[in-house]
Amino acid sequence: MPKAFEPVTVGRCTARHRVVMAPMTRNRAFGSATSPTELMATYYAQRADAGLIITESTQPSPIGQGFPNTPGLHSATQIEGWRKVTARVHERNGLIFAQLMHAGRVGHPSLHEDGSIPVGPSPVLAAGRVFTMDGPQEFVTPRPLDRAGIRGTLADFAAAARNAIAAGFDGVELHAGSGFLLHQFLATNANQRDDEWGGDVQGRIRFVVEVAEAVADAVDADRVGLRITPGATYNDIVEDGLHDTYLGLADALDSLGLAYLHVAEGSDAELAHRLRRRWNGTLILNPYTPGSYTGPESLKLIETGAADMVSFGALFMANPDLPRRLRLGGPFTAPDYTRAYGGDHRGYTDYPTLPPAHAA
Ligand SMILES: Cc1cc2nc3c(=O)[nH]c(=O)nc-3n(C[C@H](O)[C@H](O)[C@H](O)COP(=O)(O)O)c2cc1C
C-alpha cells in the first residue's frame, strides 16, 4: 500500500490516511450571529473520508472576523452550530480540526457589530481591499495592540479553543499565515513594534509562540496544529529574513509538542525542505503549485518523505470523495471557483461522488 494511505499520528489522534482537506473559507455561516448551518454540516460530512478535515477560517472573537458570513467560535450559538458539524463528521469516523483565524489589520469596521477598528501589531495600513457586506472597501489603519490587548487576544484564542473542544472538534489549527494577525506579527513590514513583540526574530515570533502556548495550555498541545505560509504576499505582507524567521519559529514551537505543523509551501522550496528537517513532529504540506491546484501527483511527496501528510484545497472542494478518487487514480471533477465564496448549495454540496461500483 502506498504510504499516503497508511495511518499517521496527529497529536493524540490517528488519521486513517494522509490526505488532508485544506482549510477553505466558504462564507456560508448564515446561522444566527455567524453560526454554522445544517448545509455546512452536510458539506463537511460529505468530506469526512479525509484523513483530517481542517475547517474554514473561524474567528476566535468578533474583532477577529475578516470576511462576511464566516463562522465564529466565541458564542454558545456558534458552539451549538459546530456540534452538528462535528457530530456528522464523527458519524463517518472522520477527524476534524477547527482553523482559528484572527484577521487583525485586514478586517473592517463594517464587519464588526460595534463598528470597532481592526487591531494589528502596529498602525500600518495594508495596501488593498477587504470584501465586506457592501462590496470591496479600502483597508483601514489598524489600532496597535497594547499589552492589555495582547493579553486579551491570547485569552480569546484560548477560550475559542476550549469552545472548539466543547463543540466536539478533535483539535484546532492556528492560522499563522495568509497575512492575518499572527502573520502580521511575523512580518517585517506589518510589525514595526519596538517592544518585546517586535524587532528581531525572537521579537516577531513571540506573539505566535504565545498564542500557541496559551491554546496548548487551554486544550493540550496534542490537540493544536499551526499553519504557516512563509513568503506569501497575500494581504500586503513583506517578509525580510524568511529563513531565519520561520526556522526560528519552528525551533521555538517544536518543544511544545504540537499535533502538527502545516506548511503552505511558497516559491522558496528550500525553506520547506529545511522546515521538514527541523520539525520533529507531524508535518502537513500544502505544495506550491502556481497557476494550478494540488493534484494527485503531490502524493509522491509522502512517499519521498518530504511530508507526512498532504493537504488538498480546490480538489477537495470539488471532489467530496477525494481519497477514494486518489486511490483509484481519478477521475476528478474540476473546481468551480466562481461559487467558492458565499452562495447556496450550488458549488458547495452538489459536487458528485463516484458511484460505489466505479473501478479504476
Ligand atoms: C476557496 C478557498 C478558500 C480558502 N480559505 C482558506 C482559509 O480559510 N484558511 C487557509 O488557511 N487557507 C485557505 N485557502 C488556501 C487553501 O487552504 C490552500 O492553501 C490553497 O487552496 C492551495 O491549495 P490547493 O492548490 O490544493 O487548492 C483557501 C483556498 C481556497 C481555494
mmCIF file of C-alpha atoms and ligand atoms in Angstrom:
data_model
loop_
_atom_site.group_PDB
_atom_site.id
_atom_site.type_symbol
_atom_site.label_atom_id
_atom_site.label_comp_id
_atom_site.label_asym_id
_atom_site.label_seq_id
_atom_site.Cartn_x
_atom_site.Cartn_y
_atom_site.Cartn_z
ATOM 1 C CA MET A 1 0.000 0.000 0.000
ATOM 2 C CA PRO A 2 1.342 3.475 -0.793
ATOM 3 C CA LYS A 3 2.404 5.286 2.359
ATOM 4 C CA ALA A 4 -0.149 8.011 1.547
ATOM 5 C CA PHE A 5 -2.865 5.568 2.584
ATOM 6 C CA GLU A 6 -1.234 4.395 5.783
ATOM 7 C CA PRO A 7 -2.293 5.791 9.170
ATOM 8 C CA VAL A 8 -0.341 8.590 10.801
ATOM 9 C CA THR A 9 -0.272 10.244 14.199
ATOM 10 C CA VAL A 10 -1.950 13.649 14.527
ATOM 11 C CA GLY A 11 -1.329 14.589 18.139
ATOM 12 C CA ARG A 12 -3.467 12.376 20.328
ATOM 13 C CA CYS A 13 -5.409 11.104 17.296
ATOM 14 C CA THR A 14 -4.557 8.737 14.481
ATOM 15 C CA ALA A 15 -5.582 9.690 10.961
ATOM 16 C CA ARG A 16 -6.639 6.741 8.805
ATOM 17 C CA HIS A 17 -4.549 8.041 5.917
ATOM 18 C CA ARG A 18 -2.595 11.115 4.915
ATOM 19 C CA VAL A 19 -4.906 13.013 2.574
ATOM 20 C CA VAL A 20 -5.925 16.226 4.352
ATOM 21 C CA MET A 21 -8.729 18.622 3.449
ATOM 22 C CA ALA A 22 -7.072 22.061 3.485
ATOM 23 C CA PRO A 23 -8.882 24.926 5.224
ATOM 24 C CA MET A 24 -11.224 26.793 2.864
ATOM 25 C CA THR A 25 -13.311 29.848 3.640
ATOM 26 C CA ARG A 26 -16.751 29.415 2.064
ATOM 27 C CA ASN A 27 -18.728 32.331 3.582
ATOM 28 C CA ARG A 28 -21.911 30.408 4.226
ATOM 29 C CA ALA A 29 -22.239 30.771 8.010
ATOM 30 C CA PHE A 30 -25.784 32.081 7.679
ATOM 31 C CA GLY A 31 -26.889 30.791 11.091
ATOM 32 C CA SER A 32 -27.730 33.416 13.696
ATOM 33 C CA ALA A 33 -24.706 35.511 14.701
ATOM 34 C CA THR A 34 -22.296 33.816 12.267
ATOM 35 C CA SER A 35 -23.018 30.288 13.418
ATOM 36 C CA PRO A 36 -22.735 27.186 11.212
ATOM 37 C CA THR A 37 -25.769 25.788 9.424
ATOM 38 C CA GLU A 38 -27.134 22.346 8.521
ATOM 39 C CA LEU A 39 -25.818 22.926 4.999
ATOM 40 C CA MET A 40 -22.322 23.383 6.381
ATOM 41 C CA ALA A 41 -22.709 20.153 8.362
ATOM 42 C CA THR A 42 -23.668 18.359 5.148
ATOM 43 C CA TYR A 43 -20.676 19.847 3.305
ATOM 44 C CA TYR A 44 -18.186 18.682 5.929
ATOM 45 C CA ALA A 45 -19.884 15.289 6.411
ATOM 46 C CA GLN A 46 -19.582 14.672 2.656
ATOM 47 C CA ARG A 47 -15.805 15.108 3.031
ATOM 48 C CA ALA A 48 -15.409 13.015 6.198
ATOM 49 C CA ASP A 49 -13.319 10.400 4.381
ATOM 50 C CA ALA A 50 -10.404 12.824 4.594
ATOM 51 C CA GLY A 51 -7.601 11.676 6.861
ATOM 52 C CA LEU A 52 -8.132 15.025 8.550
ATOM 53 C CA ILE A 53 -10.522 17.899 7.805
ATOM 54 C CA ILE A 54 -9.305 21.374 8.661
ATOM 55 C CA THR A 55 -12.271 23.737 8.660
ATOM 56 C CA GLU A 56 -12.545 27.123 7.045
ATOM 57 C CA SER A 57 -11.085 30.070 8.940
ATOM 58 C CA THR A 58 -13.140 30.646 12.075
ATOM 59 C CA GLN A 59 -12.866 33.826 14.127
ATOM 60 C CA PRO A 60 -11.940 33.395 17.786
ATOM 61 C CA SER A 61 -13.559 36.740 18.659
ATOM 62 C CA PRO A 62 -15.846 39.280 16.967
ATOM 63 C CA ILE A 63 -12.915 41.623 16.253
ATOM 64 C CA GLY A 64 -11.109 38.735 14.543
ATOM 65 C CA GLN A 65 -13.673 38.494 11.724
ATOM 66 C CA GLY A 66 -12.173 39.345 8.355
ATOM 67 C CA PHE A 67 -14.863 38.454 5.805
ATOM 68 C CA PRO A 68 -18.665 38.399 5.637
ATOM 69 C CA ASN A 69 -20.508 35.283 6.828
ATOM 70 C CA THR A 70 -17.511 33.459 8.242
ATOM 71 C CA PRO A 71 -18.252 31.342 11.311
ATOM 72 C CA GLY A 72 -17.049 32.099 14.817
ATOM 73 C CA LEU A 73 -16.232 30.075 17.910
ATOM 74 C CA HIS A 74 -16.922 32.669 20.567
ATOM 75 C CA SER A 75 -20.602 32.184 21.446
ATOM 76 C CA ALA A 76 -22.934 29.471 22.692
ATOM 77 C CA THR A 77 -24.933 29.586 19.438
ATOM 78 C CA GLN A 78 -21.796 29.009 17.403
ATOM 79 C CA ILE A 79 -20.762 26.082 19.611
ATOM 80 C CA GLU A 80 -24.212 24.548 19.070
ATOM 81 C CA GLY A 81 -23.918 25.027 15.318
ATOM 82 C CA TRP A 82 -20.462 23.455 15.181
ATOM 83 C CA ARG A 83 -21.671 20.494 17.301
ATOM 84 C CA LYS A 84 -23.877 19.466 14.385
ATOM 85 C CA VAL A 85 -20.871 19.647 12.051
ATOM 86 C CA THR A 86 -18.527 17.603 14.225
ATOM 87 C CA ALA A 87 -21.231 15.024 15.052
ATOM 88 C CA ARG A 88 -21.920 14.414 11.356
ATOM 89 C CA VAL A 89 -18.190 14.086 10.599
ATOM 90 C CA HIS A 90 -17.633 11.729 13.543
ATOM 91 C CA GLU A 91 -20.610 9.579 12.482
ATOM 92 C CA ARG A 92 -18.495 8.805 9.438
ATOM 93 C CA ASN A 93 -15.362 8.265 11.584
ATOM 94 C CA GLY A 94 -13.726 11.447 10.339
ATOM 95 C CA LEU A 95 -11.282 13.668 12.149
ATOM 96 C CA ILE A 96 -11.877 17.429 12.208
ATOM 97 C CA PHE A 97 -9.849 20.396 13.464
ATOM 98 C CA ALA A 98 -11.224 23.969 13.552
ATOM 99 C CA GLN A 99 -8.986 26.583 11.991
ATOM 100 C CA LEU A 100 -8.837 29.628 14.278
ATOM 101 C CA MET A 101 -8.068 32.788 12.330
ATOM 102 C CA HIS A 102 -7.915 36.358 13.576
ATOM 103 C CA ALA A 103 -7.835 38.764 10.633
ATOM 104 C CA GLY A 104 -6.030 41.538 12.504
ATOM 105 C CA ARG A 105 -5.434 44.617 10.356
ATOM 106 C CA VAL A 106 -7.213 43.216 7.296
ATOM 107 C CA GLY A 107 -10.646 43.212 8.917
ATOM 108 C CA HIS A 108 -13.038 46.122 8.548
ATOM 109 C CA PRO A 109 -15.239 48.146 10.955
ATOM 110 C CA SER A 110 -18.339 47.193 8.942
ATOM 111 C CA LEU A 111 -17.672 43.521 9.717
ATOM 112 C CA HIS A 112 -17.798 44.243 13.441
ATOM 113 C CA GLU A 113 -21.169 44.689 15.107
ATOM 114 C CA ASP A 114 -19.877 47.606 17.193
ATOM 115 C CA GLY A 115 -18.036 49.140 14.236
ATOM 116 C CA SER A 116 -14.696 48.864 16.007
ATOM 117 C CA ILE A 117 -11.434 49.477 14.179
ATOM 118 C CA PRO A 118 -9.424 46.304 13.441
ATOM 119 C CA VAL A 119 -6.329 45.648 15.538
ATOM 120 C CA GLY A 120 -2.785 44.851 14.426
ATOM 121 C CA PRO A 121 0.783 44.747 15.661
ATOM 122 C CA SER A 122 1.385 48.347 14.523
ATOM 123 C CA PRO A 123 -0.600 51.193 12.953
ATOM 124 C CA VAL A 124 0.499 50.173 9.451
ATOM 125 C CA LEU A 125 -2.157 50.327 6.745
ATOM 126 C CA ALA A 126 -2.246 47.345 4.388
ATOM 127 C CA ALA A 127 -2.498 48.086 0.696
ATOM 128 C CA GLY A 128 -5.565 46.527 -0.857
ATOM 129 C CA ARG A 129 -9.217 45.998 -0.206
ATOM 130 C CA VAL A 130 -11.387 43.872 2.031
ATOM 131 C CA PHE A 131 -14.645 42.184 0.994
ATOM 132 C CA THR A 132 -17.491 43.480 3.145
ATOM 133 C CA MET A 133 -21.275 43.215 3.084
ATOM 134 C CA ASP A 134 -21.215 46.394 0.983
ATOM 135 C CA GLY A 135 -18.659 45.138 -1.520
ATOM 136 C CA PRO A 136 -14.896 45.709 -1.548
ATOM 137 C CA GLN A 137 -13.638 48.568 0.635
ATOM 138 C CA GLU A 138 -10.219 50.014 1.393
ATOM 139 C CA PHE A 139 -8.434 48.601 4.424
ATOM 140 C CA VAL A 140 -8.236 50.924 7.424
ATOM 141 C CA THR A 141 -5.231 51.728 9.591
ATOM 142 C CA PRO A 142 -5.345 49.267 12.498
ATOM 143 C CA ARG A 143 -5.261 50.056 16.185
ATOM 144 C CA PRO A 144 -1.990 48.620 17.569
ATOM 145 C CA LEU A 145 -2.473 46.046 20.298
ATOM 146 C CA ASP A 146 -1.144 47.294 23.621
ATOM 147 C CA ARG A 147 -0.126 44.933 26.415
ATOM 148 C CA ALA A 148 -3.687 44.505 27.646
ATOM 149 C CA GLY A 149 -4.818 43.965 24.059
ATOM 150 C CA ILE A 150 -2.211 41.262 23.552
ATOM 151 C CA ARG A 151 -3.212 39.534 26.784
ATOM 152 C CA GLY A 152 -6.888 39.785 25.788
ATOM 153 C CA THR A 153 -6.213 38.321 22.355
ATOM 154 C CA LEU A 154 -4.332 35.383 23.867
ATOM 155 C CA ALA A 155 -7.304 34.812 26.182
ATOM 156 C CA ASP A 156 -9.698 34.973 23.207
ATOM 157 C CA PHE A 157 -7.705 32.295 21.352
ATOM 158 C CA ALA A 158 -7.619 30.077 24.446
ATOM 159 C CA ALA A 159 -11.369 30.489 25.004
ATOM 160 C CA ALA A 160 -12.141 29.754 21.342
ATOM 161 C CA ALA A 161 -10.013 26.599 21.515
ATOM 162 C CA ARG A 162 -11.916 25.468 24.610
ATOM 163 C CA ASN A 163 -15.149 26.201 22.762
ATOM 164 C CA ALA A 164 -13.909 24.105 19.844
ATOM 165 C CA ILE A 165 -13.365 21.124 22.111
ATOM 166 C CA ALA A 166 -16.798 21.726 23.689
ATOM 167 C CA ALA A 167 -18.227 21.714 20.152
ATOM 168 C CA GLY A 168 -16.737 18.264 19.538
ATOM 169 C CA PHE A 169 -13.669 19.168 17.476
ATOM 170 C CA ASP A 170 -10.656 16.869 17.680
ATOM 171 C CA GLY A 171 -8.391 19.899 17.814
ATOM 172 C CA VAL A 172 -7.682 23.362 16.467
ATOM 173 C CA GLU A 173 -5.330 24.754 13.852
ATOM 174 C CA LEU A 174 -3.903 28.206 14.495
ATOM 175 C CA HIS A 175 -3.689 30.192 11.275
ATOM 176 C CA ALA A 176 -0.342 31.962 11.297
ATOM 177 C CA GLY A 177 -0.313 32.693 7.564
ATOM 178 C CA SER A 178 -2.030 34.491 4.681
ATOM 179 C CA GLY A 179 -1.377 37.959 6.070
ATOM 180 C CA PHE A 180 -3.737 37.640 9.041
ATOM 181 C CA LEU A 181 -2.960 38.749 12.608
ATOM 182 C CA LEU A 182 -0.368 36.108 13.538
ATOM 183 C CA HIS A 183 1.390 36.521 10.206
ATOM 184 C CA GLN A 184 1.318 40.310 10.660
ATOM 185 C CA PHE A 185 3.386 39.898 13.823
ATOM 186 C CA LEU A 186 5.930 37.745 11.956
ATOM 187 C CA ALA A 187 6.231 40.112 9.008
ATOM 188 C CA THR A 188 8.846 42.846 8.854
ATOM 189 C CA ASN A 189 6.522 45.312 7.125
ATOM 190 C CA ALA A 190 3.387 44.937 9.279
ATOM 191 C CA ASN A 191 5.235 44.649 12.586
ATOM 192 C CA GLN A 192 7.043 47.905 13.380
ATOM 193 C CA ARG A 193 6.995 47.428 17.162
ATOM 194 C CA ASP A 194 9.996 48.338 19.259
ATOM 195 C CA ASP A 195 8.880 46.410 22.351
ATOM 196 C CA GLU A 196 9.382 42.695 23.060
ATOM 197 C CA TRP A 197 6.830 41.696 20.361
ATOM 198 C CA GLY A 198 8.791 43.286 17.516
ATOM 199 C CA GLY A 199 12.253 43.863 16.103
ATOM 200 C CA ASP A 200 14.442 40.794 15.695
ATOM 201 C CA VAL A 201 13.297 37.236 15.004
ATOM 202 C CA GLN A 202 12.745 36.430 18.682
ATOM 203 C CA GLY A 203 10.580 39.527 18.995
ATOM 204 C CA ARG A 204 8.488 38.958 15.874
ATOM 205 C CA ILE A 205 7.823 35.280 16.621
ATOM 206 C CA ARG A 206 6.930 35.962 20.266
ATOM 207 C CA PHE A 207 3.207 36.607 19.766
ATOM 208 C CA VAL A 208 2.716 33.482 17.635
ATOM 209 C CA VAL A 209 4.548 31.361 20.203
ATOM 210 C CA GLU A 210 2.479 32.915 22.996
ATOM 211 C CA VAL A 211 -0.765 32.149 21.159
ATOM 212 C CA ALA A 212 0.368 28.549 20.672
ATOM 213 C CA GLU A 213 1.322 28.279 24.348
ATOM 214 C CA ALA A 214 -1.943 29.812 25.549
ATOM 215 C CA VAL A 215 -4.001 27.485 23.371
ATOM 216 C CA ALA A 216 -1.874 24.460 24.317
ATOM 217 C CA ASP A 217 -2.414 25.336 27.990
ATOM 218 C CA ALA A 218 -6.158 25.523 27.352
ATOM 219 C CA VAL A 219 -6.727 22.291 25.401
ATOM 220 C CA ASP A 220 -3.360 20.419 25.470
ATOM 221 C CA ALA A 221 -0.644 20.750 22.871
ATOM 222 C CA ASP A 222 -1.509 17.454 21.182
ATOM 223 C CA ARG A 223 -4.801 18.986 20.040
ATOM 224 C CA VAL A 224 -3.165 22.048 18.485
ATOM 225 C CA GLY A 225 -1.766 22.412 14.965
ATOM 226 C CA LEU A 226 -0.325 25.539 13.390
ATOM 227 C CA ARG A 227 -0.318 26.711 9.790
ATOM 228 C CA ILE A 228 2.300 28.939 8.172
ATOM 229 C CA THR A 229 2.588 30.379 4.671
ATOM 230 C CA PRO A 230 6.223 31.525 4.501
ATOM 231 C CA GLY A 231 6.829 34.190 1.896
ATOM 232 C CA ALA A 232 3.161 34.540 0.922
ATOM 233 C CA THR A 233 2.490 38.168 -0.001
ATOM 234 C CA TYR A 234 -1.323 37.924 0.268
ATOM 235 C CA ASN A 235 -2.776 40.830 2.279
ATOM 236 C CA ASP A 236 0.261 43.016 1.622
ATOM 237 C CA ILE A 237 2.849 41.032 3.545
ATOM 238 C CA VAL A 238 6.575 41.599 3.070
ATOM 239 C CA GLU A 239 8.967 39.350 4.963
ATOM 240 C CA ASP A 240 12.684 40.002 5.156
ATOM 241 C CA GLY A 241 14.883 37.224 6.513
ATOM 242 C CA LEU A 242 12.391 34.496 5.681
ATOM 243 C CA HIS A 243 14.537 31.510 6.632
ATOM 244 C CA ASP A 244 15.625 32.996 9.961
ATOM 245 C CA THR A 245 12.044 33.867 10.909
ATOM 246 C CA TYR A 246 10.458 30.522 10.101
ATOM 247 C CA LEU A 247 13.311 28.296 11.256
ATOM 248 C CA GLY A 248 13.346 30.317 14.487
ATOM 249 C CA LEU A 249 9.596 29.866 14.820
ATOM 250 C CA ALA A 250 9.803 26.123 14.138
ATOM 251 C CA ASP A 251 12.539 25.764 16.764
ATOM 252 C CA ALA A 252 10.515 27.691 19.331
ATOM 253 C CA LEU A 253 7.350 25.673 18.665
ATOM 254 C CA ASP A 254 8.983 22.265 18.369
ATOM 255 C CA SER A 255 9.354 21.730 22.101
ATOM 256 C CA LEU A 256 5.648 22.414 22.740
ATOM 257 C CA GLY A 257 4.660 19.031 21.283
ATOM 258 C CA LEU A 258 2.001 20.332 18.908
ATOM 259 C CA ALA A 259 -0.146 17.929 16.887
ATOM 260 C CA TYR A 260 1.379 19.143 13.617
ATOM 261 C CA LEU A 261 2.930 21.943 11.603
ATOM 262 C CA HIS A 262 1.057 22.751 8.380
ATOM 263 C CA VAL A 263 3.337 24.381 5.822
ATOM 264 C CA ALA A 264 1.824 26.073 2.787
ATOM 265 C CA GLU A 265 4.895 25.991 0.608
ATOM 266 C CA GLY A 266 5.843 29.105 -1.304
ATOM 267 C CA SER A 267 8.237 29.691 -4.176
ATOM 268 C CA ASP A 268 11.180 29.068 -1.813
ATOM 269 C CA ALA A 269 11.199 25.263 -1.918
ATOM 270 C CA GLU A 270 14.453 25.128 0.020
ATOM 271 C CA LEU A 271 12.711 26.638 3.058
ATOM 272 C CA ALA A 272 10.060 23.897 3.052
ATOM 273 C CA HIS A 273 12.849 21.287 2.964
ATOM 274 C CA ARG A 274 14.657 22.985 5.822
ATOM 275 C CA LEU A 275 11.453 23.158 7.883
ATOM 276 C CA ARG A 276 10.835 19.476 7.245
ATOM 277 C CA ARG A 277 14.289 18.601 8.537
ATOM 278 C CA ARG A 278 13.988 20.939 11.521
ATOM 279 C CA TRP A 279 10.483 19.935 12.687
ATOM 280 C CA ASN A 280 10.317 16.796 14.794
ATOM 281 C CA GLY A 281 6.538 16.312 14.776
ATOM 282 C CA THR A 282 3.990 15.552 12.056
ATOM 283 C CA LEU A 283 4.285 17.833 9.039
ATOM 284 C CA ILE A 284 1.428 18.570 6.658
ATOM 285 C CA LEU A 285 2.474 20.106 3.348
ATOM 286 C CA ASN A 286 0.316 22.146 1.016
ATOM 287 C CA PRO A 287 2.516 22.122 -2.075
ATOM 288 C CA TYR A 288 3.401 25.132 -4.192
ATOM 289 C CA THR A 289 1.547 24.735 -7.491
ATOM 290 C CA PRO A 290 1.474 28.166 -9.163
ATOM 291 C CA GLY A 291 -1.265 28.580 -11.753
ATOM 292 C CA SER A 292 -2.895 25.304 -10.773
ATOM 293 C CA TYR A 293 -4.031 23.402 -7.714
ATOM 294 C CA THR A 294 -2.631 20.483 -5.759
ATOM 295 C CA GLY A 295 -3.174 17.350 -7.802
ATOM 296 C CA PRO A 296 -2.736 13.590 -7.423
ATOM 297 C CA GLU A 297 0.974 13.770 -8.265
ATOM 298 C CA SER A 298 1.540 15.523 -4.925
ATOM 299 C CA LEU A 299 1.015 12.252 -3.078
ATOM 300 C CA LYS A 300 4.550 11.312 -4.031
ATOM 301 C CA LEU A 301 5.737 13.919 -1.522
ATOM 302 C CA ILE A 302 4.598 11.477 1.163
ATOM 303 C CA GLU A 303 6.422 8.583 -0.483
ATOM 304 C CA THR A 304 9.656 10.579 -0.716
ATOM 305 C CA GLY A 305 9.369 11.712 2.890
ATOM 306 C CA ALA A 306 9.009 15.408 2.032
ATOM 307 C CA ALA A 307 5.829 15.423 4.169
ATOM 308 C CA ASP A 308 3.838 13.153 6.463
ATOM 309 C CA MET A 309 0.522 14.357 5.031
ATOM 310 C CA VAL A 310 -0.515 16.465 2.032
ATOM 311 C CA SER A 311 -3.408 18.922 2.108
ATOM 312 C CA PHE A 312 -5.676 19.493 -0.880
ATOM 313 C CA GLY A 313 -7.840 22.602 -1.194
ATOM 314 C CA ALA A 314 -9.515 23.107 -4.560
ATOM 315 C CA LEU A 315 -9.600 19.423 -5.401
ATOM 316 C CA PHE A 316 -11.334 18.600 -2.099
ATOM 317 C CA MET A 317 -13.841 21.386 -2.693
ATOM 318 C CA ALA A 318 -14.860 19.722 -5.969
ATOM 319 C CA ASN A 319 -14.426 16.071 -5.006
ATOM 320 C CA PRO A 320 -16.091 15.165 -1.704
ATOM 321 C CA ASP A 321 -14.790 11.589 -2.055
ATOM 322 C CA LEU A 322 -11.264 12.724 -2.937
ATOM 323 C CA PRO A 323 -9.365 9.987 -1.012
ATOM 324 C CA ARG A 324 -11.211 7.282 -2.944
ATOM 325 C CA ARG A 325 -10.605 9.021 -6.238
ATOM 326 C CA LEU A 326 -6.920 9.350 -5.423
ATOM 327 C CA ARG A 327 -6.711 5.626 -4.654
ATOM 328 C CA LEU A 328 -8.389 4.856 -7.969
ATOM 329 C CA GLY A 329 -6.277 7.359 -9.910
ATOM 330 C CA GLY A 330 -9.296 9.550 -10.758
ATOM 331 C CA PRO A 331 -11.418 10.805 -12.381
ATOM 332 C CA PHE A 332 -11.546 14.240 -10.750
ATOM 333 C CA THR A 333 -14.150 16.991 -11.002
ATOM 334 C CA ALA A 334 -12.705 20.470 -11.677
ATOM 335 C CA PRO A 335 -13.436 23.137 -9.039
ATOM 336 C CA ASP A 336 -15.779 25.999 -9.837
ATOM 337 C CA TYR A 337 -14.107 28.957 -8.148
ATOM 338 C CA THR A 338 -16.989 31.272 -9.070
ATOM 339 C CA ARG A 339 -19.039 29.568 -6.355
ATOM 340 C CA ALA A 340 -16.260 29.364 -3.781
ATOM 341 C CA TYR A 341 -17.211 32.301 -1.591
ATOM 342 C CA GLY A 342 -20.810 32.626 -0.430
ATOM 343 C CA GLY A 343 -23.998 31.442 -2.080
ATOM 344 C CA ASP A 344 -26.139 28.374 -1.572
ATOM 345 C CA HIS A 345 -25.687 24.634 -2.030
ATOM 346 C CA ARG A 346 -24.562 25.071 -5.622
ATOM 347 C CA GLY A 347 -20.833 24.588 -5.986
ATOM 348 C CA TYR A 348 -20.858 23.569 -2.324
ATOM 349 C CA THR A 349 -22.750 20.356 -1.542
ATOM 350 C CA ASP A 350 -23.747 19.341 -5.080
ATOM 351 C CA TYR A 351 -20.392 18.056 -6.333
ATOM 352 C CA PRO A 352 -20.823 14.385 -7.299
ATOM 353 C CA THR A 353 -19.261 11.324 -5.694
ATOM 354 C CA LEU A 354 -18.237 8.305 -7.723
ATOM 355 C CA PRO A 355 -20.826 5.519 -7.899
ATOM 356 C CA PRO A 356 -19.952 2.658 -5.484
ATOM 357 C CA ALA A 357 -19.204 0.226 -8.318
ATOM 358 C CA HIS A 358 -16.748 2.552 -10.045
ATOM 359 C CA ALA A 359 -13.411 0.832 -10.633
ATOM 360 C CA ALA A 360 -10.125 2.210 -11.908
HETATM 361 C C1 LIG B 1 -11.973 28.889 -1.707
HETATM 362 C C2 LIG B 1 -10.710 28.893 -0.897
HETATM 363 C C3 LIG B 1 -10.740 29.334 0.409
HETATM 364 C C4 LIG B 1 -9.589 29.292 1.198
HETATM 365 N N1 LIG B 1 -9.666 29.661 2.523
HETATM 366 C C5 LIG B 1 -8.619 29.406 3.348
HETATM 367 C C6 LIG B 1 -8.756 29.554 4.742
HETATM 368 O O1 LIG B 1 -9.836 29.869 5.273
HETATM 369 N N2 LIG B 1 -7.676 29.331 5.520
HETATM 370 C C7 LIG B 1 -6.459 28.946 4.982
HETATM 371 O O2 LIG B 1 -5.505 28.738 5.731
HETATM 372 N N3 LIG B 1 -6.322 28.785 3.648
HETATM 373 C C8 LIG B 1 -7.363 28.977 2.829
HETATM 374 N N4 LIG B 1 -7.251 28.733 1.481
HETATM 375 C C9 LIG B 1 -5.977 28.210 0.953
HETATM 376 C C10 LIG B 1 -6.026 26.681 0.874
HETATM 377 O O3 LIG B 1 -6.020 26.087 2.170
HETATM 378 C C11 LIG B 1 -4.827 26.133 0.068
HETATM 379 O O4 LIG B 1 -3.635 26.529 0.693
HETATM 380 C C12 LIG B 1 -4.829 26.659 -1.365
HETATM 381 O O5 LIG B 1 -6.091 26.464 -1.957
HETATM 382 C C13 LIG B 1 -3.775 25.940 -2.210
HETATM 383 O O6 LIG B 1 -4.026 24.552 -2.179
HETATM 384 P P1 LIG B 1 -4.707 23.803 -3.434
HETATM 385 O O7 LIG B 1 -3.810 24.035 -4.591
HETATM 386 O O8 LIG B 1 -4.778 22.372 -3.040
HETATM 387 O O9 LIG B 1 -6.061 24.406 -3.634
HETATM 388 C C14 LIG B 1 -8.368 28.808 0.661
HETATM 389 C C15 LIG B 1 -8.354 28.390 -0.670
HETATM 390 C C16 LIG B 1 -9.495 28.399 -1.436
HETATM 391 C C17 LIG B 1 -9.449 27.859 -2.846
#
